[in-house]
XYZ file of C-alpha atoms in Angstrom:
785
model
C -29.857 13.944 13.356
C -27.698 11.168 14.809
C -23.994 10.499 14.413
C -22.867 9.775 10.862
C -20.087 7.490 12.107
C -20.941 3.907 11.230
C -23.249 4.972 8.394
C -23.003 4.370 4.655
C -22.298 7.962 3.637
C -21.538 8.087 -0.123
C -17.966 8.769 -1.171
C -17.593 12.536 -1.465
C -16.404 12.227 -5.084
C -18.921 9.604 -6.191
C -21.198 11.990 -8.063
C -18.260 13.890 -9.540
C -16.655 10.726 -10.862
C -19.888 9.643 -12.544
C -20.662 13.058 -14.033
C -17.091 13.892 -14.972
C -16.935 16.909 -12.665
C -14.125 15.502 -10.508
C -10.997 17.479 -11.256
C -7.674 15.728 -11.857
C -4.335 17.341 -12.705
C -4.649 17.169 -16.484
C -8.228 18.517 -16.289
C -6.889 21.888 -15.138
C -7.104 24.258 -18.151
C -3.838 25.295 -19.758
C -2.530 28.694 -18.726
C -1.886 31.272 -21.452
C 1.900 30.776 -21.506
C 2.126 27.259 -20.159
C 4.914 24.869 -21.154
C 4.996 21.097 -21.410
C 7.851 19.164 -19.808
C 9.114 15.735 -20.797
C 12.419 13.914 -20.644
C 14.963 12.058 -22.738
C 15.991 8.805 -21.117
C 18.851 6.337 -21.267
C 18.812 4.028 -24.302
C 20.487 1.242 -22.298
C 19.945 -0.399 -18.906
C 23.535 0.157 -17.812
C 26.127 2.367 -19.426
C 28.476 5.343 -19.267
C 27.639 8.579 -21.050
C 30.568 9.390 -23.353
C 29.055 12.426 -25.060
C 25.780 14.317 -25.146
C 24.993 16.744 -27.967
C 21.894 18.930 -27.560
C 22.709 21.471 -30.271
C 20.345 20.166 -32.949
C 17.501 19.621 -30.519
C 17.812 23.197 -29.246
C 17.161 24.555 -32.751
C 13.766 22.896 -33.109
C 10.927 25.457 -33.193
C 8.825 25.250 -30.074
C 11.640 24.027 -27.831
C 12.190 26.481 -24.981
C 14.825 24.694 -22.933
C 16.903 21.530 -22.506
C 18.229 20.896 -19.009
C 20.738 18.420 -17.602
C 21.990 17.793 -14.080
C 24.298 20.773 -14.492
C 21.267 23.066 -14.478
C 20.102 21.973 -11.041
C 20.586 24.591 -8.362
C 20.716 22.160 -5.459
C 21.674 18.517 -5.082
C 21.021 15.873 -7.715
C 21.024 13.039 -5.187
C 17.964 12.406 -3.043
C 15.914 9.576 -1.541
C 13.448 8.891 1.279
C 15.818 6.562 3.168
C 19.187 6.634 1.402
C 20.323 9.600 -0.686
C 21.274 7.431 -3.652
C 18.884 8.367 -6.455
C 19.591 10.850 -9.241
C 16.928 13.080 -10.698
C 19.042 13.258 -13.876
C 21.822 10.856 -14.787
C 25.279 12.375 -14.691
C 27.970 10.052 -16.054
C 26.359 6.658 -15.438
C 22.941 5.370 -16.461
C 21.537 2.514 -14.396
C 18.197 1.631 -15.947
C 16.578 1.798 -19.347
C 14.807 5.129 -19.709
C 16.573 6.806 -16.782
C 16.055 10.573 -17.303
C 19.098 12.401 -18.662
C 17.667 15.575 -20.227
C 14.518 17.511 -19.287
C 12.821 18.976 -22.352
C 10.613 22.075 -22.141
C 8.454 22.741 -25.163
C 5.450 24.620 -26.448
C 3.836 21.441 -27.755
C 4.294 17.667 -27.820
C 5.263 17.523 -31.497
C 8.252 19.748 -30.866
C 9.214 17.649 -27.841
C 9.062 14.453 -29.918
C 11.365 16.006 -32.522
C 13.743 17.162 -29.789
C 13.977 13.639 -28.389
C 14.910 12.385 -31.824
C 17.420 15.227 -32.234
C 19.391 14.530 -29.060
C 22.642 12.744 -29.881
C 24.169 10.525 -27.215
C 27.145 8.186 -27.245
C 27.376 5.534 -24.537
C 29.675 2.773 -23.442
C 27.296 -0.069 -22.745
C 27.993 -2.049 -19.571
C 26.629 -5.432 -18.560
C 23.377 -4.946 -16.643
C 22.372 -6.933 -13.575
C 18.808 -8.050 -14.238
C 18.138 -10.860 -11.763
C 18.322 -11.391 -8.035
C 20.758 -14.261 -8.579
C 23.094 -11.987 -10.573
C 22.931 -9.342 -7.852
C 23.786 -11.893 -5.154
C 26.619 -13.254 -7.276
C 28.037 -9.736 -7.737
C 27.330 -8.783 -4.108
C 25.241 -5.805 -5.185
C 22.971 -4.744 -2.353
C 21.108 -1.647 -1.172
C 21.159 -0.817 2.518
C 22.190 -3.038 5.397
C 21.154 -6.643 6.055
C 18.238 -7.121 8.441
C 17.506 -9.841 10.986
C 14.646 -10.875 13.260
C 15.104 -13.920 15.469
C 13.692 -15.678 18.492
C 14.313 -19.032 20.153
C 16.886 -21.577 18.972
C 16.316 -22.497 15.353
C 19.267 -24.842 14.914
C 18.375 -26.877 17.998
C 14.784 -27.183 16.796
C 16.016 -28.369 13.402
C 18.145 -31.053 15.052
C 15.189 -32.346 17.063
C 12.604 -32.102 14.266
C 10.441 -34.997 13.151
C 10.237 -33.425 9.679
C 12.407 -30.909 7.859
C 11.550 -29.239 4.585
C 13.265 -26.540 2.572
C 12.832 -24.780 -0.728
C 12.785 -21.513 -2.630
C 9.759 -19.302 -3.164
C 9.624 -16.750 -5.986
C 7.209 -13.957 -6.713
C 7.340 -11.468 -9.561
C 6.515 -7.791 -9.339
C 3.271 -5.957 -10.079
C 2.498 -2.738 -11.924
C 0.453 -0.198 -9.963
C -1.650 0.586 -13.043
C -3.257 3.668 -11.567
C -5.626 5.171 -14.155
C -4.120 8.646 -13.767
C -0.443 8.534 -14.691
C 2.230 10.537 -12.871
C 1.247 14.184 -13.251
C 2.086 17.678 -11.995
C 1.563 21.328 -12.888
C 3.833 24.010 -11.453
C 3.042 27.733 -11.243
C 6.001 30.050 -10.553
C 5.514 33.079 -8.322
C 7.492 35.999 -7.025
C 10.543 35.432 -4.797
C 11.246 32.189 -6.686
C 8.218 30.533 -5.110
C 6.544 27.540 -6.722
C 2.984 26.277 -6.319
C 2.921 22.629 -7.335
C -0.245 20.704 -8.110
C 0.830 17.082 -7.891
C -0.830 13.702 -8.109
C 0.979 12.437 -5.025
C 0.390 10.482 -1.843
C 3.059 12.544 -0.134
C 2.845 16.324 -0.697
C 5.468 17.018 1.981
C 8.017 14.803 0.240
C 7.308 16.464 -3.114
C 7.868 19.832 -1.420
C 11.062 18.631 0.258
C 12.613 17.036 -2.844
C 11.856 20.027 -5.071
C 13.473 22.388 -2.564
C 16.432 20.051 -2.082
C 17.144 19.501 -5.782
C 16.558 23.087 -6.922
C 18.350 24.775 -4.038
C 15.252 26.436 -2.579
C 13.914 26.652 0.931
C 10.893 24.490 1.658
C 9.027 27.678 2.496
C 9.301 28.621 -1.184
C 7.443 25.514 -2.351
C 3.766 24.741 -1.786
C 2.465 21.352 -2.898
C -1.285 20.862 -3.350
C -3.136 17.593 -3.929
C -6.880 17.514 -4.483
C -7.159 13.859 -5.449
C -5.410 11.132 -7.414
C -6.819 8.824 -10.021
C -5.347 5.885 -8.171
C -1.924 5.454 -6.597
C -1.604 2.191 -4.608
C 1.852 3.197 -3.314
C 3.199 4.174 -6.730
C 2.824 7.863 -5.880
C 4.246 7.686 -2.368
C 7.790 8.532 -3.456
C 7.908 8.438 -7.238
C 5.609 11.402 -7.792
C 8.577 13.532 -6.728
C 10.449 12.975 -9.993
C 7.988 14.476 -12.500
C 7.023 17.257 -10.096
C 10.681 18.243 -9.694
C 11.279 18.134 -13.454
C 8.366 20.482 -14.070
C 9.504 22.691 -11.191
C 12.956 23.087 -12.727
C 11.404 24.279 -15.984
C 9.006 26.640 -14.195
C 11.832 28.086 -12.109
C 14.109 28.589 -15.134
C 11.498 29.996 -17.516
C 9.117 31.675 -15.048
C 6.289 30.014 -16.975
C 3.690 27.505 -15.739
C 4.763 23.985 -16.638
C 2.824 20.758 -16.976
C 4.167 17.207 -17.053
C 1.924 14.217 -17.686
C 3.449 10.784 -18.294
C 1.726 8.671 -20.918
C 0.893 5.124 -19.822
C 3.777 3.515 -21.739
C 6.443 5.825 -20.304
C 4.882 5.641 -16.843
C 5.117 1.856 -16.830
C 8.619 1.837 -18.304
C 10.328 4.214 -15.875
C 8.500 3.808 -12.562
C 9.126 1.114 -9.970
C 6.816 -1.810 -9.220
C 5.956 -4.165 -6.411
C 9.200 -5.877 -5.413
C 10.029 -9.298 -6.833
C 11.282 -11.573 -4.047
C 13.286 -14.788 -4.014
C 13.162 -16.421 -0.607
C 14.945 -19.488 0.709
C 13.152 -21.257 3.529
C 13.606 -24.169 5.871
C 10.945 -25.385 8.261
C 10.720 -27.967 11.046
C 7.413 -29.546 12.026
C 5.907 -32.448 13.936
C 4.030 -35.405 12.466
C 0.814 -33.571 13.368
C 1.942 -30.488 11.409
C 2.862 -28.200 14.307
C 5.653 -25.894 13.134
C 8.537 -25.793 15.601
C 11.065 -23.714 13.679
C 11.268 -21.488 10.627
C 14.225 -19.992 8.836
C 13.689 -17.621 5.905
C 16.252 -15.657 3.924
C 14.571 -12.876 1.932
C 16.109 -11.337 -1.163
C 14.148 -8.550 -2.845
C 14.841 -6.784 -6.128
C 15.166 -3.113 -5.247
C 16.154 -1.801 -8.674
C 19.068 0.604 -9.001
C 18.335 2.812 -5.956
C 16.870 2.262 -2.510
C 13.630 4.270 -2.653
C 11.546 2.568 0.086
C 13.028 -0.905 -0.453
C 14.644 -1.269 3.006
C 11.311 -0.556 4.679
C 9.425 -2.836 2.287
C 11.851 -5.617 3.135
C 11.389 -4.889 6.833
C 7.619 -5.292 6.620
C 7.990 -8.503 4.601
C 10.157 -9.869 7.396
C 7.691 -8.690 10.057
C 4.962 -10.653 8.268
C 7.038 -13.730 7.517
C 5.163 -15.902 10.043
C 1.796 -14.375 9.051
C -0.903 -15.655 11.419
C 1.048 -18.475 13.053
C 2.879 -18.805 16.331
C 6.320 -20.312 15.770
C 8.596 -20.573 18.832
C 11.905 -20.650 16.957
C 12.397 -18.229 14.097
C 15.279 -16.709 12.183
C 14.432 -14.243 9.427
C 17.133 -12.452 7.446
C 16.937 -10.191 4.426
C 18.817 -8.153 1.855
C 17.719 -5.749 -0.873
C 19.420 -6.563 -4.169
C 20.603 -3.840 -6.535
C 19.667 -4.403 -10.178
C 19.443 -2.290 -13.321
C 15.746 -1.534 -13.198
C 13.855 1.550 -12.012
C 13.765 1.659 -8.202
C 10.967 -0.583 -6.979
C 8.734 1.106 -4.483
C 5.726 0.974 -2.203
C 2.760 -1.062 -3.362
C -0.427 -1.809 -1.441
C 0.665 -4.257 1.253
C 4.231 -2.875 1.273
C 6.137 -6.168 1.470
C 3.485 -7.867 3.575
C 2.156 -9.873 0.603
C 5.605 -11.226 -0.230
C 6.196 -12.328 3.354
C 2.750 -13.868 3.806
C 2.805 -15.658 0.438
C 6.054 -17.367 1.420
C 4.489 -18.606 4.654
C 1.282 -19.804 3.001
C 3.347 -21.644 0.391
C 5.136 -23.430 3.243
C 1.823 -24.370 4.877
C 0.556 -25.922 1.641
C 3.756 -27.946 1.309
C 3.608 -29.187 4.905
C 0.035 -30.299 4.292
C 1.068 -32.174 1.165
C 3.984 -33.912 2.865
C 1.821 -35.064 5.789
C -1.162 -35.798 3.527
C -3.352 -33.588 5.686
C -5.740 -30.763 4.860
C -3.995 -27.384 4.892
C -6.915 -25.899 6.864
C -6.049 -28.213 9.757
C -2.372 -27.225 9.590
C -3.348 -23.563 9.667
C -5.725 -23.801 12.606
C -3.222 -25.938 14.530
C -0.534 -23.263 14.182
C -2.749 -20.166 14.446
C -1.844 -17.532 17.026
C -3.662 -18.056 20.303
C -5.736 -15.652 22.364
C -4.134 -15.854 25.816
C -1.025 -17.916 24.994
C 1.095 -18.712 21.948
C 0.525 -15.080 20.987
C 3.984 -13.466 20.823
C 5.500 -12.542 17.448
C 9.131 -13.256 16.517
C 9.894 -9.558 17.094
C 8.382 -9.629 20.575
C 5.006 -7.925 20.138
C 1.961 -9.540 21.760
C -0.981 -10.146 19.427
C -3.745 -8.528 21.466
C -7.463 -9.310 21.195
C -6.938 -11.989 18.568
C -10.125 -13.077 16.780
C -8.369 -15.273 14.201
C -9.302 -18.632 15.807
C -12.951 -17.535 15.791
C -12.746 -16.309 12.204
C -11.221 -19.599 11.047
C -14.059 -21.514 12.689
C -16.873 -19.196 11.630
C -15.751 -18.892 8.018
C -15.154 -22.632 7.735
C -18.777 -23.169 8.705
C -20.223 -20.322 6.647
C -18.358 -21.345 3.501
C -19.055 -25.089 4.042
C -15.348 -25.641 3.601
C -15.139 -29.314 4.555
C -18.117 -30.325 2.413
C -16.715 -28.500 -0.599
C -13.299 -30.081 -0.028
C -14.875 -33.558 -0.229
C -16.745 -32.598 -3.385
C -13.535 -31.279 -4.965
C -11.671 -34.477 -4.152
C -14.415 -36.507 -5.834
C -14.506 -34.139 -8.825
C -10.745 -34.401 -9.412
C -10.893 -38.187 -9.344
C -13.449 -38.370 -12.123
C -12.798 -35.313 -14.325
C -10.371 -35.828 -17.204
C -10.569 -32.249 -18.430
C -10.535 -30.036 -15.353
C -9.103 -29.712 -11.862
C -10.486 -27.941 -8.833
C -8.719 -26.601 -5.768
C -9.769 -24.900 -2.557
C -7.847 -23.063 0.136
C -8.470 -20.896 3.187
C -5.701 -18.473 4.105
C -5.531 -15.907 6.919
C -3.955 -12.500 7.282
C -2.582 -10.732 10.346
C -1.585 -7.298 9.068
C 0.153 -4.816 11.333
C -1.237 -1.286 11.246
C 1.274 1.566 11.607
C 4.323 2.750 9.723
C 7.403 0.587 10.300
C 9.364 3.789 10.916
C 8.222 5.184 14.253
C 8.491 8.924 13.521
C 6.134 8.639 10.548
C 3.269 7.760 12.889
C 2.113 11.344 13.362
C -0.356 13.729 11.748
C -1.681 17.253 12.048
C -4.971 18.847 11.019
C -6.494 22.295 10.697
C -10.188 22.843 11.455
C -11.816 26.191 10.676
C -15.406 26.851 11.771
C -17.282 29.691 10.129
C -20.091 31.841 11.504
C -22.748 30.159 9.382
C -21.989 26.863 11.114
C -19.989 25.321 8.271
C -16.576 23.746 8.690
C -13.458 23.397 6.553
C -11.028 20.612 7.440
C -7.462 20.342 6.172
C -5.261 17.339 6.899
C -2.177 15.661 5.516
C -4.260 12.795 4.143
C -4.527 12.508 0.368
C -7.558 11.132 -1.430
C -6.787 8.482 -4.029
C -10.220 6.890 -4.191
C -10.079 5.103 -0.838
C -12.570 7.442 0.855
C -10.346 8.992 3.523
C -11.938 12.415 3.022
C -15.422 10.994 3.486
C -14.426 9.274 6.714
C -12.762 12.441 8.041
C -15.937 14.403 7.242
C -17.922 11.852 9.247
C -15.529 12.053 12.186
C -15.566 15.863 12.278
C -19.349 16.047 11.963
C -19.626 13.556 14.815
C -17.086 15.429 16.964
C -19.033 18.683 16.600
C -22.486 17.036 16.574
C -23.454 18.723 13.322
C -24.763 17.576 9.950
C -22.158 16.112 7.606
C -23.270 18.450 4.808
C -21.837 21.321 6.868
C -18.331 19.809 6.658
C -15.980 19.852 3.698
C -12.439 18.482 3.440
C -10.127 20.852 1.602
C -7.385 19.923 -0.883
C -4.278 18.721 0.900
C -1.662 21.471 0.975
C 1.745 21.803 2.590
C 0.821 25.431 3.275
C -1.826 24.315 5.775
C -0.415 21.001 6.988
C 3.341 20.849 7.385
C 5.756 17.932 7.620
C 3.105 15.312 6.956
C 3.589 11.592 6.420
C 2.505 9.894 3.230
C -1.015 8.570 3.000
C 0.107 4.975 3.229
C 0.421 1.993 5.570
C -3.405 1.829 5.732
C -3.186 4.552 8.383
C -4.587 7.608 6.583
C -7.839 7.730 8.561
C -6.264 6.484 11.792
C -3.698 9.300 11.892
C -5.415 12.209 10.184
C -8.848 11.424 11.574
C -7.420 11.469 15.077
C -5.681 14.789 14.423
C -8.883 16.337 13.054
C -10.894 15.114 16.040
C -8.209 16.523 18.354
C -8.650 19.949 16.738
C -12.428 19.662 17.093
C -12.072 18.693 20.756
C -10.040 21.837 21.475
C -12.602 24.084 19.806
C -15.474 22.250 21.445
C -13.822 22.630 24.853
C -13.632 26.410 24.393
C -17.220 26.537 23.183
C -18.399 24.401 26.111
C -16.717 26.732 28.576
C -18.307 29.755 26.946
C -21.731 28.065 26.722
C -21.616 27.119 30.398
C -21.018 30.750 31.325
C -23.756 31.882 28.947
C -26.378 29.548 30.417
C -25.255 30.354 33.996
C -25.795 34.068 33.370
C -29.299 33.415 32.054
C -30.226 30.986 34.841
C -28.935 32.270 38.161
C -29.430 28.931 39.910
C -26.888 27.307 37.573
C -23.187 27.431 38.273
C -21.020 27.516 35.149
C -19.893 23.942 34.529
C -18.481 22.984 31.096
C -18.783 19.261 31.821
C -22.569 19.638 31.838
C -22.696 21.165 28.357
C -24.110 18.824 25.730
C -23.610 19.050 21.960
C -26.400 17.089 20.294
C -27.981 17.194 16.835
C -26.753 20.714 16.144
C -28.026 22.020 19.498
C -26.091 22.976 22.631
C -27.577 22.945 26.126
C -26.803 22.416 29.817
C -28.084 18.955 30.760
C -29.221 20.321 34.114
C -31.619 22.659 32.316
C -32.136 21.211 28.813
C -35.223 23.306 28.046
C -33.021 26.227 26.994
C -30.628 25.634 24.114
C -28.644 27.344 21.399
C -28.211 26.233 17.839
C -24.637 25.579 16.761
C -24.768 28.684 14.556
C -26.088 30.844 17.406
C -23.359 29.648 19.720
C -20.681 30.410 17.129
C -21.917 33.944 16.610
C -21.990 34.654 20.350
C -18.557 33.100 20.866
C -17.085 35.102 17.990
C -18.413 38.314 19.505
C -16.574 37.389 22.698
C -13.363 36.887 20.644
C -13.191 33.137 21.134
C -11.141 31.364 18.470
C -13.155 29.170 16.105
C -10.145 27.604 14.409
C -7.640 25.092 15.713
C -4.766 22.805 14.818
C -4.905 19.213 15.960
C -2.107 16.719 16.343
C -1.846 12.982 16.873
C 1.114 10.685 17.462
C 0.463 6.950 17.582
C 1.244 5.749 21.114
C 3.331 2.729 22.029
C 4.921 2.000 18.641
C 8.646 1.340 18.512
C 11.038 -1.010 16.784
C 14.809 -1.399 16.894
C 16.506 -3.106 13.935
C 19.724 -3.513 15.903
C 17.900 -6.031 18.103
C 15.075 -7.027 15.762
C 12.636 -6.400 18.627
C 9.873 -3.992 19.493
C 6.223 -3.115 18.933
C 6.085 -1.804 15.369
C 2.282 -1.904 15.170
C -0.564 -0.329 17.121
C -2.879 -3.237 16.327
C -3.539 -5.922 13.709
C -6.300 -6.176 11.141
C -7.083 -9.849 10.625
C -9.268 -12.052 8.485
C -9.565 -15.179 6.372
C -10.639 -15.985 2.831
C -11.767 -19.231 1.205
C -11.171 -19.446 -2.541
C -12.209 -22.188 -4.924
C -10.744 -22.414 -8.421
C -11.278 -24.407 -11.615
C -8.386 -25.213 -13.979
C -8.577 -26.444 -17.561
C -6.082 -29.321 -17.740
C -5.358 -28.677 -21.431
C -4.888 -24.900 -21.485
C -4.135 -23.950 -17.893
C -7.067 -21.535 -18.017
C -8.031 -20.467 -14.488
C -11.526 -19.617 -13.262
C -12.189 -18.370 -9.730
C -15.478 -20.017 -8.807
C -16.125 -18.670 -5.334
C -14.542 -16.440 -2.720
C -15.771 -16.026 0.863
C -14.131 -13.369 3.066
C -14.601 -12.806 6.788
C -12.600 -10.123 8.586
C -12.190 -8.314 11.883
C -12.272 -4.632 10.961
C -13.501 -3.382 14.328
C -16.468 -1.007 14.068
C -16.401 0.497 10.567
C -16.604 4.273 10.295
C -18.221 3.826 6.876
C -19.309 0.223 6.162
C -19.964 0.842 2.473
C -16.529 2.327 1.828
C -14.867 -0.424 3.861
C -16.660 -3.119 1.890
C -15.491 -1.441 -1.299
C -11.937 -1.422 -0.007
C -12.092 -5.111 0.905
C -13.429 -6.191 -2.477
C -11.133 -3.875 -4.438
C -8.021 -4.876 -2.516
C -8.818 -8.551 -2.924
C -9.254 -8.232 -6.691
C -6.014 -6.262 -6.996
C -4.248 -8.967 -5.005
C -5.848 -11.606 -7.183
C -4.345 -9.854 -10.197
C -0.890 -10.033 -8.619
C -1.131 -13.781 -7.974
C -2.756 -14.760 -11.295
C -2.795 -12.569 -14.408
C -0.408 -9.640 -13.968
C 2.807 -10.727 -15.626
C 5.668 -8.268 -16.100
C 7.816 -9.412 -19.013
C 11.275 -8.017 -19.797
C 13.706 -8.478 -22.666
C 17.243 -9.720 -22.153
C 18.403 -6.083 -22.217
C 16.080 -4.981 -19.401
C 13.326 -3.470 -21.560
C 9.801 -3.806 -20.182
C 7.775 -5.517 -22.891
C 4.408 -5.476 -21.104
C 3.985 -1.708 -20.814
C 0.375 -1.114 -21.821
C -3.140 -2.506 -21.299
C -2.666 -4.582 -24.456
C 0.247 -6.538 -23.013
C -0.306 -6.330 -19.233
C -3.478 -7.956 -17.940
C -5.119 -6.552 -14.847
C -8.302 -8.350 -13.716
C -11.411 -7.503 -15.734
C -15.060 -8.249 -15.095
C -14.758 -11.802 -16.439
C -12.016 -12.573 -13.917
C -14.125 -11.774 -10.862
C -15.211 -14.663 -8.626
C -18.529 -16.045 -9.835
C -19.702 -16.039 -6.213
C -18.165 -13.371 -3.977
C -19.204 -13.055 -0.321
C -17.698 -10.367 1.953
C -18.485 -9.908 5.629
C -16.934 -8.974 8.978
C -17.473 -10.037 12.546
C -19.090 -7.919 15.231
C -16.234 -6.397 17.219
C -16.142 -3.243 19.300
C -12.984 -4.352 21.088
C -10.441 -2.136 19.282
C -10.637 0.657 21.839
C -7.133 1.965 21.097
C -8.091 3.282 17.662
C -10.458 6.001 16.523
C -14.116 5.034 16.994
C -12.975 1.431 17.554
C -12.354 1.059 13.819
C -9.617 -0.870 12.049
C -7.787 -0.072 8.833
C -8.836 -1.949 5.694
C -6.800 -0.434 2.847
C -4.131 -3.134 2.559
C -4.971 -6.241 4.629
C -7.608 -7.690 2.256
C -5.130 -7.722 -0.625
C -3.172 -10.417 1.167
C -6.266 -12.614 1.383
C -6.077 -13.022 -2.397
C -3.146 -15.354 -1.771
C -5.899 -17.922 -1.118
C -6.585 -17.979 -4.878
C -2.948 -18.849 -5.510
C -2.830 -21.521 -2.784
C -6.055 -22.964 -4.215
C -4.218 -23.383 -7.523
C -1.349 -25.058 -5.670
C -3.880 -27.329 -3.953
C -5.395 -28.285 -7.322
C -1.952 -29.154 -8.705
C -1.333 -31.466 -5.756
C -3.860 -33.907 -7.266
C -1.697 -34.437 -10.376
C 1.844 -33.981 -9.045
C 2.692 -37.704 -8.958
C 3.939 -37.613 -5.377
C 6.081 -34.511 -5.873
C 5.510 -31.401 -3.795
C 3.921 -29.021 -6.329
C 5.821 -25.818 -6.956
C 4.291 -22.643 -8.263
C 5.478 -19.090 -8.861
C 3.561 -15.870 -8.428
C 1.866 -15.005 -10.715
C 0.103 -18.266 -11.512
C -0.728 -17.260 -15.067
C -2.377 -19.712 -17.417
C 1.064 -20.345 -18.934
C 2.611 -20.986 -15.521
C -0.184 -23.391 -14.584
C 0.047 -25.259 -17.891
C 3.803 -25.574 -17.470
C 3.326 -27.071 -14.014
C 0.694 -29.480 -15.300
C 3.178 -30.882 -17.800
C 6.504 -30.845 -15.911
C 5.862 -33.171 -12.965
C 8.141 -36.202 -12.860
C 7.027 -39.675 -11.953
C 7.897 -40.770 -8.416
C 11.528 -41.760 -8.052
C 11.781 -45.402 -6.965
C 14.892 -44.595 -4.937
C 13.107 -41.952 -2.908
C 13.015 -42.960 0.728
C 9.759 -43.013 2.700
C 9.027 -39.587 4.090
C 11.175 -37.929 1.448
C 9.613 -35.843 -1.316
C 11.002 -34.550 -4.569
C 10.718 -30.861 -5.245
C 10.012 -29.721 -8.779
C 12.172 -26.755 -9.780
C 11.009 -23.253 -8.937
């Protein structure tokens, strides 16, 4: 047996998913007296509640209880950053569907009748439904943010070229296959055991206690796995879990709440839409000398995680490029939508897309290839390697990745072929683009960069591991199993990762920021190291007693392939199980808690400076697209990805994460189009009206690889996180579309929104103006955004 780290160990739920044995919340059998919880929501996006009559609904057979904010035993206001979100609306409703009444019923038919029986009168107010309206009304959430370095205004004055514009991206639905779900079991002493589909069991525990007036010690939250999450269950799983908890606490009966897909999409937040104004200075060669970006995100009606999402967008505004003079500002706009929330990439995609849009426009203005602009401005290895917020980009492989991928993907040859194709084809257009990513790994908020773990070793040599990490399909449990098996030098089949529970792991951070394995794996290995140290000390004494010429020396004890021996006398050994039994008889503890806090991370928003990230995961992608000139239909012909992910703990899982993240990002930039009515109603709230990528949308040729790199010595087993960074590489599909449009833009800088749906592309193909004869040389017209 050798170490399992670095091996393609199958995902621990792979067989269960295929056979149907994997257990999700709604697979748990109904208890004998279990209730169903649901809610009645606001009929308008913005309005005052004038009257609420529940009398008729209460008479419906099968209805056990109707609860409003007045039935809460604690505080109705909560939030992860700002306490500005209501579990149940009180006098004012601020988005369509905002929960007002929690309904507890014996069955769903009775609940449906109760919803229809609730009588509400409202004074409808004018909703704010756009970023422009929010800015006009000065409606913001949280404080403004700023990151700056150098002298932007001076650089603008001295610039050979100046360019400015507005970049817009729409939101994205998480579209996890398992909707928001929770089951709550009441116990004695007003305790609650909550089974929740959540990325953040500790926050579910905290919010339930806060809203219901309980102590956190009275609430246990358990998460076995989620059927997808992608950030949508980092904070917003608290709402349904708290609703069900209120019913369970009031009725003393188990309570289940499962959102259907339509309601889930209607009332949960999305990826943040952004509207960003930018101005850039650059030389005639394309070297960027100054950048100014003003970010405005749509936060919805309450803050949720929006301030932190904005912060990460700003920290990724320059992406992979060194720019000596930078000013980045940002505000979160308050609108009458559900609070937008975390989504894979957490603001990084919005910041990077803005930068890559700028690069494409610089290339067009200078009539150069965007690849050359990118490599010219790329962060350096020993110099030109300081970010606008002051962190040094250490061990930067991006210049090498640009070069290697350009050669592997035959970028220049394909570019020439595309140029020739576009000159002769009357029916189609092609485009190609290579974009990089430099994604910071760590939570923006310093105190979140911590984790604890519990490792219990049993006398038969098997091990149970409990951490704060939650499994949502990304394979964190499998990687932790590998790390623990390696730390104890035992077979991976002897290790199991237990359901995440606040009873075993307290005050944990969400499984987010791509750091689940980094944090929780380190904590688990720390626990193993403590146990192993005790066992080594005992083993050294054991072997010394049996061999009088040996002096007890723990540093000479070797754990290898399930055997333990003193390397000075390796002929005598103990099996792991034998050692455990002997140690137990000597009353040596075989259980331990581990802890890890990420070193060296800090950031101060008052100065806009610091080291918010432990390291960066980097990479590049080349995407080639084909566009039908008559319909705007988009086909992704080929994608080539090359990344620096350190030394993978599990190459197969990491490759799956890279491909899956890229396709999800591709959906954001192409097909996933959230459509709303003029009253704020989400119209695209089901698979029939909201198009995530399907098998026909995948690149016809899709190559994924990573470089050899054992240089990331600051992280566990020299690995790098891969959960989020590859999603940002999908921006290359969007910039490839923008590149294709440049061939038919009649001298105008092509503009393009995210998502570049077929309709958006067709609109752009038909709205370009002819060159203006009064336009001065070096000046370019910008088609509206």
